[in-house]
Structures are given as structure tokens and as C-alpha cells.
Amino acid sequence: MNSNDVRPGVPRLLVVRAILGSRTLSEAMSHCLIPQRASSYNNVIADGSGEVYSMEGSATDCEALYIADDVMAHANHYVAPSMRRFELDRSSIAGSIIRHNRADYLLRQNYGKLTAELFRSLLADHAGYPTSICKHGTGSVTVFSIIIQLEQLRAWIGRGHVCETEFVEYQLEPYQNDGNKYA
Ligand SMILES: [Zn+2]
């Protein structure tokens, strides 16, 4: 997301590093909300119990979108009504709106049978090409994709266009000290 309130402060990449080092969901959420941030990604945070939040943030505000109906999709524009005023250019988000709705549709259509393998094919979707979920646009393209299975702490990562890439599987390490898991 590109917001209109970017300012000097903690770079969002460093905020992400802090999120990844969190031991609990609330700790991760607190990092998303750090008041000194310069800007924000849409940070999706979750734990092994099925709690999922899409932390739709800018430098000066944030909306914690909670997963509804076990399904959540997000693309590259602000969705929360309270955050729309921070969109840098609302005339440039058509492709993102189409990706968002397409992803939501695909998740609901395939609810109950979602596997890592099926996610690979959904991420390669070309509806709305070239600004599709597997994005071949002129201004920006898909550079990587990641699928995470939180209960088993497994991840699959693919570089470049999903329709052309090979996903590599990784086994993630749980924290040993308190048993809480997050991603
Ligand atoms: Zn493609």
C-alpha cells in the first residue's frame, strides 16, 4: 500500500523484523502499532490457534481487520473505511480491487479443500491479466509468493511469477521457551 502520511521514523522493514521476533500475537500486534513508525505494510499476523489479523496501517493510523468466516483476502489497497483517506492515489487501485475480490471469491469457492498444492494454483490465477493475482503488469510484477501452514509450521516459497516458478518447502522452527507460535 502507498500511503499519503509517510514521514521520518522507524522504517517498515525494521517493524517487520520486530514482528517476526514476537512470541505472542499481542506482541506482534504491538509492533505493528509502534507510534514512531515512518509508514506501514499491511502486516498479516496470525497464530496457531487460528487467530488472524490484517493490520492495515499507515504511519499515523492503523485498523486491525479480524478474519471473518475463516477467510481473509487482502491485496494492495486500503479496505477499511477508516483507512481509505490514507490511500496515496485512489485512481490507481483498480487492479488491486480486482485481485482482492478475485482472491476472496477463490478462497470461498475452495473453502474446506484448501491445501498448499491448491494454494499454488490459486496464486497462479490470471483473472484480470496482466494485473492478476499472478501479476504480469507493466509497473510491477509478482516477485515472490509464500504459503504458510501454521499448525505444522511448514512454508512453501516461490520466486518470480507463480505460473512459472517451483516452490521450495521449508520447515519452520517453533519458539522453545513458551510454546506460543506465530507467523
Ligand atoms: Zn502468471
XYZ file of N, CA and C and ligand atoms in Angstrom:
550
model
N 0.841 -1.188 0.000
C 0.000 0.000 0.000
C 0.879 1.241 0.000
N 0.453 2.237 -0.707
C 1.159 3.510 -0.724
C 0.298 4.550 -0.017
N 0.815 5.057 1.091
C 0.014 5.981 1.893
C 0.519 7.416 1.753
N -0.327 8.346 2.129
C -0.009 9.768 1.954
C 0.520 10.426 3.220
N 0.809 9.631 4.260
C 1.288 10.229 5.509
C 2.672 9.709 5.903
N 3.442 9.251 4.895
C 4.807 8.773 5.161
C 5.625 9.903 5.774
N 6.424 9.581 6.760
C 7.192 10.607 7.483
C 8.499 9.987 7.982
N 9.428 10.808 8.446
C 10.650 10.242 9.034
C 10.303 9.422 10.275
N 10.921 8.266 10.404
C 10.635 7.418 11.558
C 11.223 6.041 11.348
N 10.713 5.058 12.100
C 11.225 3.690 12.007
C 10.778 3.082 10.678
N 11.733 2.645 9.825
C 11.356 2.050 8.539
C 10.500 0.798 8.728
N 9.559 0.579 7.823
C 8.621 -0.533 7.990
C 9.297 -1.891 7.902
N 10.443 -1.972 7.219
C 11.159 -3.247 7.183
C 11.655 -3.641 8.579
N 12.068 -2.645 9.369
C 12.524 -2.939 10.733
C 11.350 -3.331 11.616
N 10.194 -2.728 11.367
C 8.991 -3.114 12.110
C 8.659 -4.581 11.823
N 8.791 -4.968 10.562
C 8.527 -6.359 10.188
C 9.481 -7.301 10.921
N 10.745 -6.914 11.037
C 11.709 -7.767 11.752
C 11.289 -7.952 13.204
N 10.800 -6.879 13.818
C 10.338 -6.973 15.206
C 9.108 -7.884 15.294
N 8.224 -7.776 14.310
C 7.032 -8.635 14.295
C 7.455 -10.102 14.234
N 8.433 -10.389 13.365
C 8.882 -11.777 13.197
C 9.541 -12.321 14.459
N 10.058 -11.451 15.314
C 10.680 -11.890 16.556
C 9.707 -11.978 17.714
N 8.452 -11.713 17.466
C 7.445 -11.711 18.539
C 7.127 -13.132 18.988
N 6.814 -13.265 20.267
C 6.479 -14.579 20.814
C 4.981 -14.780 20.955
N 4.219 -13.708 20.908
C 2.768 -13.825 21.026
C 2.118 -12.933 19.970
N 0.844 -13.202 19.749
C 0.084 -12.405 18.794
C -0.017 -10.954 19.267
N -0.199 -10.761 20.550
C -0.345 -9.385 21.043
C 0.972 -8.623 20.949
N 2.084 -9.345 21.135
C 3.387 -8.692 20.966
C 3.577 -8.271 19.503
N 3.203 -9.161 18.586
C 3.309 -8.835 17.159
C 2.433 -7.632 16.817
N 1.220 -7.617 17.371
C 0.313 -6.503 17.094
C 0.866 -5.192 17.651
N 1.470 -5.265 18.820
C 2.045 -4.051 19.418
C 3.149 -3.476 18.537
N 3.928 -4.345 17.910
C 4.962 -3.849 16.997
C 4.343 -3.162 15.781
N 3.227 -3.703 15.285
C 2.536 -3.048 14.159
C 2.112 -1.634 14.531
N 1.828 -1.429 15.810
C 1.256 -0.160 16.285
C 2.306 0.803 16.836
N 3.596 0.480 16.665
C 4.640 1.341 17.228
C 4.449 2.781 16.726
N 4.328 3.745 17.654
C 3.971 5.114 17.244
C 5.050 5.845 16.455
N 6.301 5.370 16.523
C 7.388 6.078 15.815
C 7.570 5.593 14.373
N 6.636 4.787 13.845
C 6.839 4.216 12.501
C 6.771 5.287 11.418
N 7.558 5.070 10.355
C 7.587 6.016 9.239
C 6.448 5.757 8.262
N 6.037 4.490 8.179
C 4.940 4.076 7.298
C 4.578 2.667 7.746
N 3.826 1.947 6.938
C 3.460 0.592 7.342
C 3.135 -0.262 6.132
N 3.490 -1.526 6.227
C 2.928 -2.507 5.304
C 1.557 -2.908 5.832
N 0.806 -3.671 5.028
C -0.338 -4.388 5.578
C 0.226 -5.669 6.171
N 0.415 -5.684 7.471
C 1.032 -6.836 8.119
C -0.046 -7.843 8.522
N -0.001 -9.032 7.944
C -0.933 -10.089 8.333
C -0.264 -10.898 9.430
N -0.881 -10.922 10.609
C -0.311 -11.641 11.741
C -1.305 -12.718 12.172
N -0.765 -13.837 12.625
C -1.619 -14.966 12.974
C -0.899 -15.848 13.976
N -1.652 -16.735 14.625
C -1.012 -17.743 15.461
C -1.634 -19.099 15.177
N -1.101 -20.107 15.818
C -1.516 -21.471 15.526
C -2.931 -21.793 15.967
N -3.581 -20.907 16.726
C -4.956 -21.175 17.165
C -5.984 -20.708 16.159
N -5.533 -20.105 15.070
C -6.473 -19.675 14.035
C -6.841 -18.209 14.102
N -6.245 -17.485 15.050
C -6.489 -16.043 15.113
C -5.680 -15.359 14.011
N -6.331 -14.520 13.222
C -5.661 -13.836 12.110
C -6.119 -12.386 12.062
N -5.144 -11.496 11.957
C -5.443 -10.073 11.783
C -4.689 -9.539 10.583
N -5.337 -8.671 9.847
C -4.684 -7.926 8.795
C -4.524 -6.506 9.346
N -3.290 -6.163 9.674
C -3.026 -4.863 10.307
C -2.820 -3.828 9.209
N -3.926 -3.207 8.837
C -3.915 -2.277 7.714
C -3.461 -0.919 8.247
N -2.175 -0.620 8.061
C -1.621 0.557 8.713
C -1.052 1.586 7.763
N -0.925 2.787 8.304
C -0.146 3.849 7.675
C 0.781 4.362 8.782
N 1.462 5.481 8.556
C 2.347 5.994 9.605
C 1.562 6.432 10.838
N 0.396 7.016 10.632
C -0.302 7.681 11.736
C -1.574 6.995 12.189
N -1.968 5.908 11.519
C -3.195 5.227 11.923
C -3.095 3.754 11.536
N -3.974 2.949 12.091
C -3.975 1.521 11.789
C -5.346 0.949 12.102
N -5.806 0.047 11.262
C -7.059 -0.661 11.527
C -6.746 -2.146 11.582
N -7.138 -2.787 12.661
C -6.903 -4.221 12.820
C -8.102 -4.971 12.250
N -7.964 -5.480 11.036
C -9.062 -6.227 10.405
C -8.998 -7.669 10.898
N -10.090 -8.146 11.483
C -10.128 -9.508 12.045
C -10.712 -10.476 11.020
N -10.158 -11.668 10.974
C -10.636 -12.647 9.993
C -12.116 -12.951 10.235
N -12.878 -12.977 9.156
C -14.307 -13.272 9.241
C -14.601 -14.525 8.445
N -15.451 -15.389 8.963
C -15.872 -16.605 8.251
C -14.683 -17.481 7.871
N -13.605 -17.437 8.633
C -12.424 -18.281 8.362
C -11.706 -17.933 7.069
N -12.052 -16.830 6.433
C -11.441 -16.467 5.157
C -11.047 -14.999 5.201
N -9.842 -14.692 4.727
C -9.435 -13.306 4.613
C -8.551 -13.138 3.382
N -8.893 -12.166 2.577
C -8.072 -11.833 1.416
C -7.664 -10.368 1.532
N -6.472 -10.056 1.025
C -6.030 -8.660 1.004
C -5.096 -8.469 -0.174
N -5.230 -7.349 -0.840
C -4.338 -7.069 -1.965
C -3.475 -5.856 -1.624
N -3.517 -4.810 -2.404
C -2.567 -3.703 -2.219
C -3.216 -2.343 -2.035
N -4.448 -2.329 -1.590
C -5.104 -1.043 -1.316
C -5.774 -1.101 0.062
N -6.073 0.083 0.603
C -6.758 0.143 1.894
C -8.207 -0.284 1.726
N -8.640 -1.169 2.611
C -10.008 -1.692 2.563
C -10.874 -1.069 3.660
N -10.314 -0.912 4.856
C -11.092 -0.378 5.973
C -11.544 1.055 5.657
N -12.837 1.353 5.869
C -13.320 2.717 5.603
C -12.494 3.783 6.328
N -12.036 3.450 7.544
C -11.274 4.435 8.316
C -9.887 4.698 7.739
N -9.411 3.795 6.867
C -8.057 3.938 6.326
C -8.021 4.457 4.892
N -9.164 4.511 4.248
C -9.171 4.888 2.823
C -8.599 6.275 2.580
N -8.715 7.156 3.578
C -8.218 8.526 3.395
C -6.695 8.574 3.301
N -6.033 7.462 3.649
C -4.569 7.446 3.572
C -4.049 6.901 2.246
N -4.939 6.463 1.362
C -4.508 5.951 0.063
C -3.844 7.078 -0.723
N -2.617 6.829 -1.199
C -1.875 7.886 -1.890
C -2.573 8.295 -3.182
N -3.066 7.307 -3.935
C -3.700 7.616 -5.220
C -4.843 6.636 -5.468
N -6.055 7.043 -5.122
C -7.193 6.122 -5.267
C -7.556 5.869 -6.726
N -6.946 6.621 -7.645
C -7.230 6.384 -9.063
C -6.384 5.254 -9.629
N -5.469 4.714 -8.803
C -4.555 3.691 -9.329
C -4.759 2.321 -8.693
N -5.904 2.105 -8.051
C -6.063 0.858 -7.298
C -7.010 -0.144 -7.960
N -7.374 0.092 -9.221
C -8.326 -0.812 -9.892
C -7.815 -2.256 -9.895
N -6.554 -2.458 -10.288
C -6.010 -3.814 -10.346
C -6.042 -4.488 -8.987
N -5.738 -3.726 -7.937
C -5.735 -4.272 -6.584
C -7.143 -4.654 -6.131
N -8.130 -3.831 -6.474
C -9.521 -4.156 -6.120
C -9.938 -5.468 -6.777
N -9.560 -5.636 -8.040
C -9.918 -6.859 -8.773
C -9.210 -8.069 -8.168
N -7.927 -7.922 -7.812
C -7.200 -9.029 -7.164
C -7.840 -9.397 -5.824
N -8.190 -8.373 -5.052
C -8.794 -8.609 -3.728
C -10.081 -9.420 -3.857
N -10.967 -8.984 -4.719
C -12.254 -9.676 -4.862
C -12.085 -11.059 -5.475
N -11.172 -11.197 -6.413
C -10.911 -12.491 -7.021
C -10.365 -13.476 -5.982
N -9.429 -13.005 -5.155
C -8.858 -13.871 -4.115
C -9.933 -14.287 -3.118
N -10.781 -13.353 -2.723
C -11.861 -13.672 -1.787
C -12.798 -14.712 -2.405
N -13.128 -14.532 -3.660
C -14.001 -15.482 -4.367
C -13.368 -16.874 -4.425
N -12.085 -16.942 -4.789
C -11.407 -18.233 -4.914
C -11.306 -18.946 -3.566
N -11.053 -18.169 -2.499
C -10.960 -18.779 -1.171
C -12.309 -19.364 -0.756
N -13.380 -18.632 -1.023
C -14.706 -19.120 -0.628
C -15.151 -20.289 -1.501
N -14.817 -20.242 -2.787
C -15.162 -21.336 -3.692
C -14.486 -22.640 -3.291
N -13.271 -22.511 -2.736
C -12.472 -23.694 -2.413
C -12.412 -23.976 -0.921
N -13.277 -23.328 -0.154
C -13.254 -23.486 1.299
C -13.453 -24.963 1.675
N -12.633 -25.434 2.596
C -12.749 -26.812 3.043
C -11.828 -27.767 2.306
N -11.280 -27.330 1.192
C -10.341 -28.194 0.463
C -9.041 -27.474 0.146
N -8.748 -26.413 0.893
C -7.528 -25.632 0.651
C -6.309 -26.385 1.163
N -5.401 -26.665 0.273
C -4.132 -27.305 0.612
C -3.019 -26.435 0.033
N -1.789 -26.734 0.427
C -0.661 -25.968 -0.124
C -0.627 -26.092 -1.640
N -0.914 -27.284 -2.131
C -0.896 -27.504 -3.578
C -1.982 -26.677 -4.273
N -3.165 -26.633 -3.679
C -4.239 -25.851 -4.286
C -3.910 -24.363 -4.218
N -3.322 -23.919 -3.099
C -2.929 -22.511 -2.990
C -1.958 -22.126 -4.102
N -1.063 -23.051 -4.473
C -0.126 -22.753 -5.562
C -0.886 -22.455 -6.852
N -1.934 -23.197 -7.122
C -2.687 -22.937 -8.350
C -3.523 -21.670 -8.214
N -4.044 -21.387 -7.017
C -4.834 -20.157 -6.839
C -3.942 -18.921 -6.978
N -2.712 -19.022 -6.472
C -1.787 -17.886 -6.578
C -1.329 -17.649 -8.014
N -1.511 -18.649 -8.859
C -1.140 -18.510 -10.279
C -2.323 -18.023 -11.118
N -3.391 -17.601 -10.457
C -4.605 -17.186 -11.171
C -4.319 -15.978 -12.067
N -4.896 -16.012 -13.271
C -4.660 -14.950 -14.250
C -5.910 -14.142 -14.582
N -6.973 -14.283 -13.753
C -8.165 -13.450 -13.993
C -7.777 -11.984 -13.837
N -8.164 -11.156 -14.787
C -7.805 -9.742 -14.737
C -6.405 -9.466 -15.266
N -5.824 -10.466 -15.953
C -4.477 -10.331 -16.516
C -4.348 -8.996 -17.282
N -3.230 -8.259 -17.179
C -1.948 -8.633 -16.550
C -1.809 -8.211 -15.087
N -2.824 -7.530 -14.523
C -2.701 -7.134 -13.115
C -3.408 -8.157 -12.227
N -3.333 -9.423 -12.624
C -3.970 -10.536 -11.926
C -3.228 -10.869 -10.627
N -3.751 -11.865 -9.882
C -3.077 -12.309 -8.653
C -1.642 -12.716 -8.992
N -1.452 -13.515 -10.029
C -0.113 -13.734 -10.598
C 0.112 -12.561 -11.547
N 0.841 -11.562 -11.057
C 0.839 -10.254 -11.718
C 1.946 -10.112 -12.747
N 1.523 -9.781 -13.952
C 2.466 -9.572 -15.057
C 2.392 -8.130 -15.542
N 2.025 -7.191 -14.659
C 1.789 -5.808 -15.053
C 3.043 -5.119 -15.563
N 2.862 -3.934 -16.100
C 3.992 -3.184 -16.646
C 4.726 -2.421 -15.544
N 3.995 -1.900 -14.560
C 4.623 -1.125 -13.488
C 5.210 -1.995 -12.402
N 4.577 -3.113 -12.104
C 5.072 -4.021 -11.072
C 4.597 -5.428 -11.391
N 5.349 -6.406 -10.882
C 5.037 -7.812 -11.137
C 5.160 -8.593 -9.833
N 4.631 -9.799 -9.830
C 4.824 -10.697 -8.688
C 6.302 -11.079 -8.616
N 6.925 -10.842 -7.454
C 8.342 -11.196 -7.318
C 8.554 -12.426 -6.430
N 7.616 -12.708 -5.543
C 7.708 -13.955 -4.793
C 6.335 -14.273 -4.209
N 6.163 -15.532 -3.817
C 4.935 -15.974 -3.162
C 5.307 -16.887 -2.010
N 4.501 -16.831 -0.955
C 4.752 -17.701 0.190
C 3.436 -18.258 0.710
N 3.449 -19.531 1.002
C 2.306 -20.232 1.600
C 2.788 -20.760 2.944
N 2.054 -20.481 4.006
C 2.473 -20.942 5.337
C 1.361 -21.790 5.947
N 1.738 -22.992 6.421
C 0.817 -23.866 7.128
C 1.185 -23.734 8.602
N 0.399 -22.951 9.360
C 0.795 -22.589 10.714
C 0.791 -23.774 11.683
N -0.208 -24.658 11.569
C -0.282 -25.760 12.532
C 0.947 -26.663 12.437
N 1.433 -26.865 11.219
C 2.597 -27.738 11.014
C 3.891 -26.951 10.844
N 3.797 -25.634 10.909
C 4.963 -24.758 10.743
C 5.745 -25.103 9.473
N 5.012 -25.291 8.394
C 5.653 -25.523 7.093
C 5.389 -24.332 6.185
N 6.361 -24.050 5.317
C 6.208 -22.923 4.394
C 6.702 -23.333 3.021
N 6.080 -22.777 1.996
C 6.498 -23.002 0.615
C 6.730 -21.636 -0.015
N 7.904 -21.444 -0.582
C 8.253 -20.134 -1.136
C 8.647 -20.299 -2.599
N 8.100 -19.437 -3.435
C 8.429 -19.453 -4.859
C 8.862 -18.072 -5.304
N 9.904 -18.007 -6.124
C 10.390 -16.724 -6.653
C 9.751 -16.436 -8.004
N 9.519 -15.166 -8.274
C 9.042 -14.760 -9.590
C 7.578 -15.092 -9.807
N 7.188 -15.139 -11.064
C 5.793 -15.428 -11.387
C 5.399 -16.815 -10.900
N 4.242 -16.878 -10.257
C 3.798 -18.151 -9.689
C 3.563 -19.185 -10.784
N 3.105 -18.725 -11.955
C 2.780 -19.653 -13.041
C 4.025 -20.306 -13.626
N 5.209 -19.817 -13.253
C 6.445 -20.347 -13.839
C 7.409 -20.907 -12.805
N 7.100 -20.689 -11.519
C 8.109 -20.982 -10.502
C 7.943 -22.369 -9.895
N 9.007 -22.842 -9.271
C 8.973 -24.045 -8.448
C 8.979 -23.592 -6.989
N 8.051 -24.090 -6.209
C 8.034 -23.743 -4.787
C 8.989 -24.653 -4.020
N 9.699 -24.053 -3.068
C 10.616 -24.809 -2.207
C 9.989 -24.894 -0.821
N 9.991 -26.092 -0.245
C 9.365 -26.275 1.063
C 10.375 -26.056 2.188
N 9.927 -25.387 3.240
C 10.758 -25.133 4.417
C 10.024 -25.619 5.657
N 10.780 -26.150 6.597
C 10.223 -26.475 7.912
C 10.622 -25.345 8.862
N 9.634 -24.677 9.448
C 9.913 -23.545 10.328
C 10.169 -24.054 11.746
N 10.904 -23.256 12.516
C 11.261 -23.649 13.873
C 10.343 -22.963 14.877
N 9.730 -23.707 15.772
C 8.913 -23.069 16.815
C 9.797 -22.477 17.900
N 9.267 -21.479 18.592
C 9.967 -20.987 19.766
C 9.870 -22.036 20.861
N 10.980 -22.231 21.579
C 11.019 -23.287 22.584
C 10.613 -22.789 23.963
N 10.701 -21.484 24.186
C 10.606 -21.019 25.570
C 9.194 -21.023 26.138
N 8.198 -20.719 25.327
C 6.860 -20.639 25.925
C 5.793 -21.359 25.086
N 6.197 -21.936 23.989
C 5.252 -22.732 23.220
C 4.337 -21.953 22.314
N 4.320 -20.647 22.422
C 3.455 -19.867 21.545
C 4.036 -19.813 20.146
N 3.164 -19.919 19.182
C 3.606 -19.891 17.795
C 2.928 -18.725 17.108
N 3.599 -18.221 16.125
C 3.026 -17.100 15.384
C 3.681 -17.077 14.018
N 3.178 -16.267 13.164
C 3.849 -16.014 11.889
C 3.548 -14.591 11.491
Zn 1.451 -15.730 -14.319
